[in-house]
PDB file of C-alpha atoms in Angstrom:
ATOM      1  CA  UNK A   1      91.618 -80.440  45.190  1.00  0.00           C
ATOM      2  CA  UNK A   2      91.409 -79.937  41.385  1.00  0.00           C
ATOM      3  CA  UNK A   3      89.228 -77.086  40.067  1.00  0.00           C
ATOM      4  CA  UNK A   4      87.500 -77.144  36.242  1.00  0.00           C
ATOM      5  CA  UNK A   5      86.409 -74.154  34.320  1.00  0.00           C
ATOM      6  CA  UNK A   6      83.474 -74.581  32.012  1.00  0.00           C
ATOM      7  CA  UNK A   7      82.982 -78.380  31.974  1.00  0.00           C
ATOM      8  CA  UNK A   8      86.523 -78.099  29.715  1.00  0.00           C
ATOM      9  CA  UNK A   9      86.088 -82.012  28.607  1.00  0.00           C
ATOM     10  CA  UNK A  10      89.240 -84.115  30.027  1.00  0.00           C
ATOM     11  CA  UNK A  11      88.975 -87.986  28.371  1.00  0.00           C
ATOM     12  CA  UNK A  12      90.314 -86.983  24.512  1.00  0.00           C
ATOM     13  CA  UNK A  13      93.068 -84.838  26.454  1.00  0.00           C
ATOM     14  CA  UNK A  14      93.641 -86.777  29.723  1.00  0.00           C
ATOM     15  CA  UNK A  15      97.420 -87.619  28.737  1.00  0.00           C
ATOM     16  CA  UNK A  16      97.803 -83.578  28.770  1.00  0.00           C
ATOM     17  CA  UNK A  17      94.879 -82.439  31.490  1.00  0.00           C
ATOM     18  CA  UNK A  18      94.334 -85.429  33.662  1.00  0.00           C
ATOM     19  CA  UNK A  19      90.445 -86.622  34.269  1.00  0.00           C
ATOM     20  CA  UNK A  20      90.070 -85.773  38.089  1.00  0.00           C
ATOM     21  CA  UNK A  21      86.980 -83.397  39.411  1.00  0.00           C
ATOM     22  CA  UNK A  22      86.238 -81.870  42.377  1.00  0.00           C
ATOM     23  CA  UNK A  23      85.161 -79.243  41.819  1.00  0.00           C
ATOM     24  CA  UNK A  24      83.909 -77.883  38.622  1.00  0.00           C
ATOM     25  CA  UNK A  25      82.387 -74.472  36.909  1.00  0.00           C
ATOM     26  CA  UNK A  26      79.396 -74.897  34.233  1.00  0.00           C
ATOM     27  CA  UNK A  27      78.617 -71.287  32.622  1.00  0.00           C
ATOM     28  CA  UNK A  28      75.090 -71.835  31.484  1.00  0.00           C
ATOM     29  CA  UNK A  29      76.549 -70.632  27.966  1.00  0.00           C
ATOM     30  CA  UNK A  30      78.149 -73.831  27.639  1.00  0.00           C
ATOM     31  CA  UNK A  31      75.044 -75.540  27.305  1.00  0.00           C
ATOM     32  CA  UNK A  32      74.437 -73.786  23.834  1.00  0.00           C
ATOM     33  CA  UNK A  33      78.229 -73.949  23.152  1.00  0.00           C
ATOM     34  CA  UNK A  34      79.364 -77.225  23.457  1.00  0.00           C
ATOM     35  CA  UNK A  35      75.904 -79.355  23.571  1.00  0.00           C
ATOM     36  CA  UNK A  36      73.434 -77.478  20.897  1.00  0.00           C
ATOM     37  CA  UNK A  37      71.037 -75.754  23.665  1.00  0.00           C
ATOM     38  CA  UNK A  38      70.065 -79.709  24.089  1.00  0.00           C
ATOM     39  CA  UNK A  39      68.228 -79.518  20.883  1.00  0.00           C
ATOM     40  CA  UNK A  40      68.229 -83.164  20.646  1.00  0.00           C
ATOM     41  CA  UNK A  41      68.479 -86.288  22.150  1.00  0.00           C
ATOM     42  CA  UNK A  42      72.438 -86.874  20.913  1.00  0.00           C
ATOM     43  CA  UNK A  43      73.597 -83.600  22.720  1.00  0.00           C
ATOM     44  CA  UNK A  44      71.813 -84.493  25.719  1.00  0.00           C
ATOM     45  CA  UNK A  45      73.402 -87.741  25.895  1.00  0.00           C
ATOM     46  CA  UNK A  46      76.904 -86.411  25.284  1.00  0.00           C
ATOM     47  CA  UNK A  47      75.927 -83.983  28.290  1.00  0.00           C
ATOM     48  CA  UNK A  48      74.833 -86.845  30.083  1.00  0.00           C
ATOM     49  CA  UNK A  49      78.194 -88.731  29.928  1.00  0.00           C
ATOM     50  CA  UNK A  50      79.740 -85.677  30.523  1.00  0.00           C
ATOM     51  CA  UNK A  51      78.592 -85.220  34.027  1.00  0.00           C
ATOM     52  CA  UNK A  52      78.494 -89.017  35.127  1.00  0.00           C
ATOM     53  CA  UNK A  53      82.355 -88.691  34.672  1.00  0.00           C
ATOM     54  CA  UNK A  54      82.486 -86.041  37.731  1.00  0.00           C
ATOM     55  CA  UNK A  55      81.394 -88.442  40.565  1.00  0.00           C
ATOM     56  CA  UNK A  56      80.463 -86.664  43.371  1.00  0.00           C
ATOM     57  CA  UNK A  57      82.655 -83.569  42.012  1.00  0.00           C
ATOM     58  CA  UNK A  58      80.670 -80.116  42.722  1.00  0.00           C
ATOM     59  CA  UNK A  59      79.326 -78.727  39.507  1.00  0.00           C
ATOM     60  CA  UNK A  60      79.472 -74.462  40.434  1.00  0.00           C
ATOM     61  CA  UNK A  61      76.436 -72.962  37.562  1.00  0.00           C
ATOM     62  CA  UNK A  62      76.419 -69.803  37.838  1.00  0.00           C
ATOM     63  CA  UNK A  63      72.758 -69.372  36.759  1.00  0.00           C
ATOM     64  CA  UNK A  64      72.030 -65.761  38.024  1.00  0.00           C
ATOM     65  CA  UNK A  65      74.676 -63.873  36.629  1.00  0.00           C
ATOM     66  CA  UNK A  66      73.919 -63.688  33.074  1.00  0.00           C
ATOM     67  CA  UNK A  67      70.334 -63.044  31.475  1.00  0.00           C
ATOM     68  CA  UNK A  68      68.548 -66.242  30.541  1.00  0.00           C
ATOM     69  CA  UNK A  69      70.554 -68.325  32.195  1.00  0.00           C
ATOM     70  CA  UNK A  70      68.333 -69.552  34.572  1.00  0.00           C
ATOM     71  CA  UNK A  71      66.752 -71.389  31.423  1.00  0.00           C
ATOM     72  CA  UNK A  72      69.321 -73.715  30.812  1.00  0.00           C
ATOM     73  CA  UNK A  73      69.843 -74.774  34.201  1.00  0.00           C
ATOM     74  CA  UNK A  74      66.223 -75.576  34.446  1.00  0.00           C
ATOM     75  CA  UNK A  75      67.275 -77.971  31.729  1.00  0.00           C
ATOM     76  CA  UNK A  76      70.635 -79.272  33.396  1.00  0.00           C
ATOM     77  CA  UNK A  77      68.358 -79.679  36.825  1.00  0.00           C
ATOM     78  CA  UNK A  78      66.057 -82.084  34.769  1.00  0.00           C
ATOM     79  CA  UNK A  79      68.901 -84.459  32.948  1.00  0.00           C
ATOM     80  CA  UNK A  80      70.920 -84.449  36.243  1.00  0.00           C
ATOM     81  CA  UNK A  81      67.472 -85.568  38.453  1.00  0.00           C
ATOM     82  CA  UNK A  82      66.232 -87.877  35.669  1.00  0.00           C
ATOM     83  CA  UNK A  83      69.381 -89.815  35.405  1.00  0.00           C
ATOM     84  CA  UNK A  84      70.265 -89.578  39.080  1.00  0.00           C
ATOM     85  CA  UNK A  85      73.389 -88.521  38.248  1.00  0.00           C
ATOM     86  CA  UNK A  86      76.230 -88.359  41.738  1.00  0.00           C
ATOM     87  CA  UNK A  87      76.879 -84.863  41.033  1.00  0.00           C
ATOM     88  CA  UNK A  88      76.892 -81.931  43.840  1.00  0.00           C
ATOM     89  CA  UNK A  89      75.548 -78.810  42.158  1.00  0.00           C
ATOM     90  CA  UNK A  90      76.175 -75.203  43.654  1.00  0.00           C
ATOM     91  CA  UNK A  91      74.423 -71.912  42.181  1.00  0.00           C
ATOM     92  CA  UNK A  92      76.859 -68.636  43.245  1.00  0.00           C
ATOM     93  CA  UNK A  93      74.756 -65.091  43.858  1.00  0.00           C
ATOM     94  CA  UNK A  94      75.338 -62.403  42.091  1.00  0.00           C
ATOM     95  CA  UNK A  95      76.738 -61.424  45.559  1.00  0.00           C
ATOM     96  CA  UNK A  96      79.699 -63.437  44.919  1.00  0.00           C
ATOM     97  CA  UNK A  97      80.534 -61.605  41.839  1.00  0.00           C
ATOM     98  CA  UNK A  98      80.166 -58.246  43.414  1.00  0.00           C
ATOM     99  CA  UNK A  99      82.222 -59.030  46.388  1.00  0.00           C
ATOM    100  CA  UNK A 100      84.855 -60.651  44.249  1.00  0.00           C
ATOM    101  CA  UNK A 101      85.324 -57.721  42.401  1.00  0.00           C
ATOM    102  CA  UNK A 102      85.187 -55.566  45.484  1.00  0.00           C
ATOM    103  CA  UNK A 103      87.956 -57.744  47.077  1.00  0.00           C
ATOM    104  CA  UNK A 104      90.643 -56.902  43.858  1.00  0.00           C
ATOM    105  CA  UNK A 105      89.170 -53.284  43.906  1.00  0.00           C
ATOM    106  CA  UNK A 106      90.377 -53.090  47.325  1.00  0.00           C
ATOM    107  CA  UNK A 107      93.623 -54.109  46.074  1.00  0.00           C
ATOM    108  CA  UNK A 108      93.670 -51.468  43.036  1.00  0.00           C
ATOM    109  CA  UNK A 109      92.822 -54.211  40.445  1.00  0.00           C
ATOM    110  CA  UNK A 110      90.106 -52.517  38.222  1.00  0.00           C
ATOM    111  CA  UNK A 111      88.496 -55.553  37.051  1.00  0.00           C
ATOM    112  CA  UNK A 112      85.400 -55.236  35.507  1.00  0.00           C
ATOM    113  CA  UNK A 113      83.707 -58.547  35.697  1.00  0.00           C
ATOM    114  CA  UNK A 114      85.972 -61.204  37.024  1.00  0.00           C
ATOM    115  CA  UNK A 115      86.563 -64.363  34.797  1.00  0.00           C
ATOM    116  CA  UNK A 116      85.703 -67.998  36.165  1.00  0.00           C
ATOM    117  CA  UNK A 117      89.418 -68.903  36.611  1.00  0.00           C
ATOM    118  CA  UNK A 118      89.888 -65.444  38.752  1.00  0.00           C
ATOM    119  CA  UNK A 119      86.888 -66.583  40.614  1.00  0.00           C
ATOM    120  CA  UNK A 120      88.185 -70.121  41.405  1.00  0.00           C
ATOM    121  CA  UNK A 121      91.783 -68.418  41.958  1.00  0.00           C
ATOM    122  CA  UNK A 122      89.817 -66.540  44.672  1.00  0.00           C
ATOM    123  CA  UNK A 123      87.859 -69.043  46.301  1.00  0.00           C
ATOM    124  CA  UNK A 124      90.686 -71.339  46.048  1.00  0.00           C
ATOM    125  CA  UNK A 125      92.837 -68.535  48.393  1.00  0.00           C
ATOM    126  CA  UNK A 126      90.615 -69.630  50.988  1.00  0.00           C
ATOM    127  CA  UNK A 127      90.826 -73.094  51.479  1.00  0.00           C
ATOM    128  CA  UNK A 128      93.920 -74.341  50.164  1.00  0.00           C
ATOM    129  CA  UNK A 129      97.664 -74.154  51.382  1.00  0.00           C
ATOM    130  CA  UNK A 130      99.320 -73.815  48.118  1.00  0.00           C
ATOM    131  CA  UNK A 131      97.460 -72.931  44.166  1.00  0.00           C
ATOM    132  CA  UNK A 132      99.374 -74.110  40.962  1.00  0.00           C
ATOM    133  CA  UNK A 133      97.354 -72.765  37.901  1.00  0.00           C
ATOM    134  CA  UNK A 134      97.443 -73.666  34.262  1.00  0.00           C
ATOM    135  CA  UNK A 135      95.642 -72.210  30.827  1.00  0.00           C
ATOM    136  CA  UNK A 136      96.017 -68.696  32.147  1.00  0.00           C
ATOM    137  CA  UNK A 137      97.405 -67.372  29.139  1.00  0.00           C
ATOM    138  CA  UNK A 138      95.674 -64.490  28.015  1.00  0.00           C
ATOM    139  CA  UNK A 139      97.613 -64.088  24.136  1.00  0.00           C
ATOM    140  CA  UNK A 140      97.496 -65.742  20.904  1.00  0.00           C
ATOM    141  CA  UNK A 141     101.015 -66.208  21.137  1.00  0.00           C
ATOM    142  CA  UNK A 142     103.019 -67.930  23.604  1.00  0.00           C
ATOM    143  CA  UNK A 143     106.706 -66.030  24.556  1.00  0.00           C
ATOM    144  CA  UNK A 144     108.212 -67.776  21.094  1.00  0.00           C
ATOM    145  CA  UNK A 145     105.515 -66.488  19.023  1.00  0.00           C
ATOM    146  CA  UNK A 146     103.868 -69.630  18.454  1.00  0.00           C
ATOM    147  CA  UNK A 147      99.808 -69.901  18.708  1.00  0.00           C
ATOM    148  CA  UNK A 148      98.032 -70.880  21.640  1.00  0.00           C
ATOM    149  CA  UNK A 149      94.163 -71.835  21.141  1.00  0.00           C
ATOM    150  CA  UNK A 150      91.937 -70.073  23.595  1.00  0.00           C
ATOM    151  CA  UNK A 151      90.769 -72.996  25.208  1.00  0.00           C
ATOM    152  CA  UNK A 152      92.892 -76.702  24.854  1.00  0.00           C
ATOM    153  CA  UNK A 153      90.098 -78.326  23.150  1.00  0.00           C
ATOM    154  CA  UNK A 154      87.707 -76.002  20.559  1.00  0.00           C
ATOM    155  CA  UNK A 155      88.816 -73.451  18.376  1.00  0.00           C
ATOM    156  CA  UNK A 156      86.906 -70.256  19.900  1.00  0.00           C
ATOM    157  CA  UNK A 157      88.985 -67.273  18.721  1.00  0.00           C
ATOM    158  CA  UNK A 158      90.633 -65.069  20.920  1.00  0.00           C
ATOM    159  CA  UNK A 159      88.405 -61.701  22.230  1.00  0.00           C
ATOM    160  CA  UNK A 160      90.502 -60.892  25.063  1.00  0.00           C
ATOM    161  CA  UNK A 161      91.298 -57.424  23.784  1.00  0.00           C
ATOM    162  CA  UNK A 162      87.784 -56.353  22.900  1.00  0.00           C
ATOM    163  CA  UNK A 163      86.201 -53.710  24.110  1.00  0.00           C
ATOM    164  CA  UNK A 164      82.838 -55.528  24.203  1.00  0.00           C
ATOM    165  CA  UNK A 165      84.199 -57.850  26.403  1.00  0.00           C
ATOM    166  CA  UNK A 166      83.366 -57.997  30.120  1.00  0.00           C
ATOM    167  CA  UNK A 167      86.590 -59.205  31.104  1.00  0.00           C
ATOM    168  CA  UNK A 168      90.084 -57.916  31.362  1.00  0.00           C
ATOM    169  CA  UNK A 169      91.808 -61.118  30.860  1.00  0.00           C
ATOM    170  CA  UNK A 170      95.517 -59.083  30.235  1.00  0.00           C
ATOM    171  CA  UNK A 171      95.024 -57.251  33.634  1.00  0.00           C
ATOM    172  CA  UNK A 172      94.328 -60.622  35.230  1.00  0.00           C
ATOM    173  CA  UNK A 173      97.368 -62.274  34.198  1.00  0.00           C
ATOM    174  CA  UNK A 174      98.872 -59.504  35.005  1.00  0.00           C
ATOM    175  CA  UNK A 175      97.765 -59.681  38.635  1.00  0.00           C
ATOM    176  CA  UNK A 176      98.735 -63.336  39.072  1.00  0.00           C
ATOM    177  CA  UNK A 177     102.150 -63.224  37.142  1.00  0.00           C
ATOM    178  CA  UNK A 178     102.596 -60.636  40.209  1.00  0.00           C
ATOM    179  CA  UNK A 179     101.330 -63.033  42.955  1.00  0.00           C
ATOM    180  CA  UNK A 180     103.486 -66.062  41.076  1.00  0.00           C
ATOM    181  CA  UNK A 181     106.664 -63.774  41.922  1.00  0.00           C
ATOM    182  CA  UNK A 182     105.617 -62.991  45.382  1.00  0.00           C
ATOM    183  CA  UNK A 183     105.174 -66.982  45.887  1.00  0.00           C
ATOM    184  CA  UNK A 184     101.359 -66.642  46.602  1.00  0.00           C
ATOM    185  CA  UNK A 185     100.640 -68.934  43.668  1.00  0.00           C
ATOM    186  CA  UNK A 186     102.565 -71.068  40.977  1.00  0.00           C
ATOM    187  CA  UNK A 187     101.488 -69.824  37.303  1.00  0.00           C
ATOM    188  CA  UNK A 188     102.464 -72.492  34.945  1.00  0.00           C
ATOM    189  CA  UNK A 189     102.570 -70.995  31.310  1.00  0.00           C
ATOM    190  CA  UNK A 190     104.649 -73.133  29.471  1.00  0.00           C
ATOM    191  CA  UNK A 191     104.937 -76.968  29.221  1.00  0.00           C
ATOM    192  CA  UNK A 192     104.394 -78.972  32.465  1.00  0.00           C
ATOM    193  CA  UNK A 193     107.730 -80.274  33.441  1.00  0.00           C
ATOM    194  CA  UNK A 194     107.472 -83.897  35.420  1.00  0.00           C
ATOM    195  CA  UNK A 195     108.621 -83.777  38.724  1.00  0.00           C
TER     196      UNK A 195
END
C-alpha cells in the first residue's frame, strides 16, 4: 500500500519514485503551487492528467485545515465530477489533526502542527504490518554535505528551521530516526539499494 504526499508528480521521475497510488495527500496549496490556482485551461488540463493517473487511488484533501482552502477543493470537486475521473476522494477533520498531535504529545513529542508525511506515518501505524519511508530528510545537506532539494521534483527552498513555520520537521525526523532503531519503521535516507 503506497502512500503520496502532495500529488508529488511520479511519470518524469518514475525510474527513481515508481508511478503506483493508493493512496494519496492533495494540500489544497498545491493547487496554487503546482497548477496556477487553475487560472487557465492549460493548468487545469495538466491537473486533469494528473489525477486520471491515480486510478481508483484515494486522493486525502485536507480542505478544513487551512483558511481558504475549502475554495480550491470546490474547484478540484468540479474537474474531478466533470471528467468522471476513478478517483476516491477523502476530506480529514480538523479532528484528525488535533488527535494526531495529541497522540505524539502523549508520547512527549511537542509537535506543533504535524506534517503530511507524520500524518500518513500515523495512519499508516494502523493498518499496515511493516512502514519503509523515504524523502524524510529534513536538511539541505545530506550526511556528506552534499544538497538535497526539498522536494525531488521543484526547487522550493528549504524553511524547515523557521520560526514562522508550523512544523517542526527536525523534531520529526528526530522521532522516526528513533522508531527506525527500535525496528518500528525502516527510514531510508540515502540511496535505495536493490534488493
Amino acid at each position: 500500500f503506497l502512500f503520496r504526499c502532495n500529488l508529488a508528480p511520479v511519470m518524469q521521475f518514475a525510474a527513481d519514485v515508481g508511478i503506483k497510488s493508493d493512496f494519496i495527500t492533495m494540500n489544497p496549496s498545491v493547487v496554487q503551487r503546482a497548477f496556477g490556482g487553475f487560472r487557465n485551461e492549460s493548468d487545469r488540463e495538466r491537473f486533469v492528467r494528473r489525477l486520471s493517473m491515480l486510478n481508483d487511488s484515494v486522493l486525502w484533501i485536507p480542505a478544513f485545515m487551512v483558511k481558504g482552502g475549502e475554495k480550491h477543493v470546490e474547484w478540484v470537486n468540479a474537474l474531478i465530477l466533470k471528467n468522471k475521473l476513478k478517483v476516491q476522494t477523502a476530506y480529514p477533520s480538523l479532528r484528525l489533526i488535533h488527535a494526531v498531535r495529541g497522540y505524539w504529545l502523549t508520547n512527549k513529542v511537542h509537535i506543533k502542527r504535524p506534517s503530511t508525511g507524520l500524518l500518513m506515518y500515523t495512519l499508516a501505524t494502523r493498518f499496515c504490518d511493516e512502514i519503509h519511508l523515504y524523502g524524510f530528510w529534513p536538511f539541505p545537506k545530506d550526511l556528506y554535505g552534499k544538497p538535497v532539494k526539498y522536494h525531488y521534483y521543484d526547487d522550493l527552498k528549504y524553511r524547515y528551521f523557521s520560526n514562522s513555520s508550523p512544523h517542526r520537521m527536525p523534531l520529526e525526523f528526530k522521532t522516526l530516526y528513533v522508531l527506525h532503531n527500535r525496528g518500528a519503521l525502516k527510514l531510508t535516507t540515502g540511496k535505495c539499494v536493490q534488493q
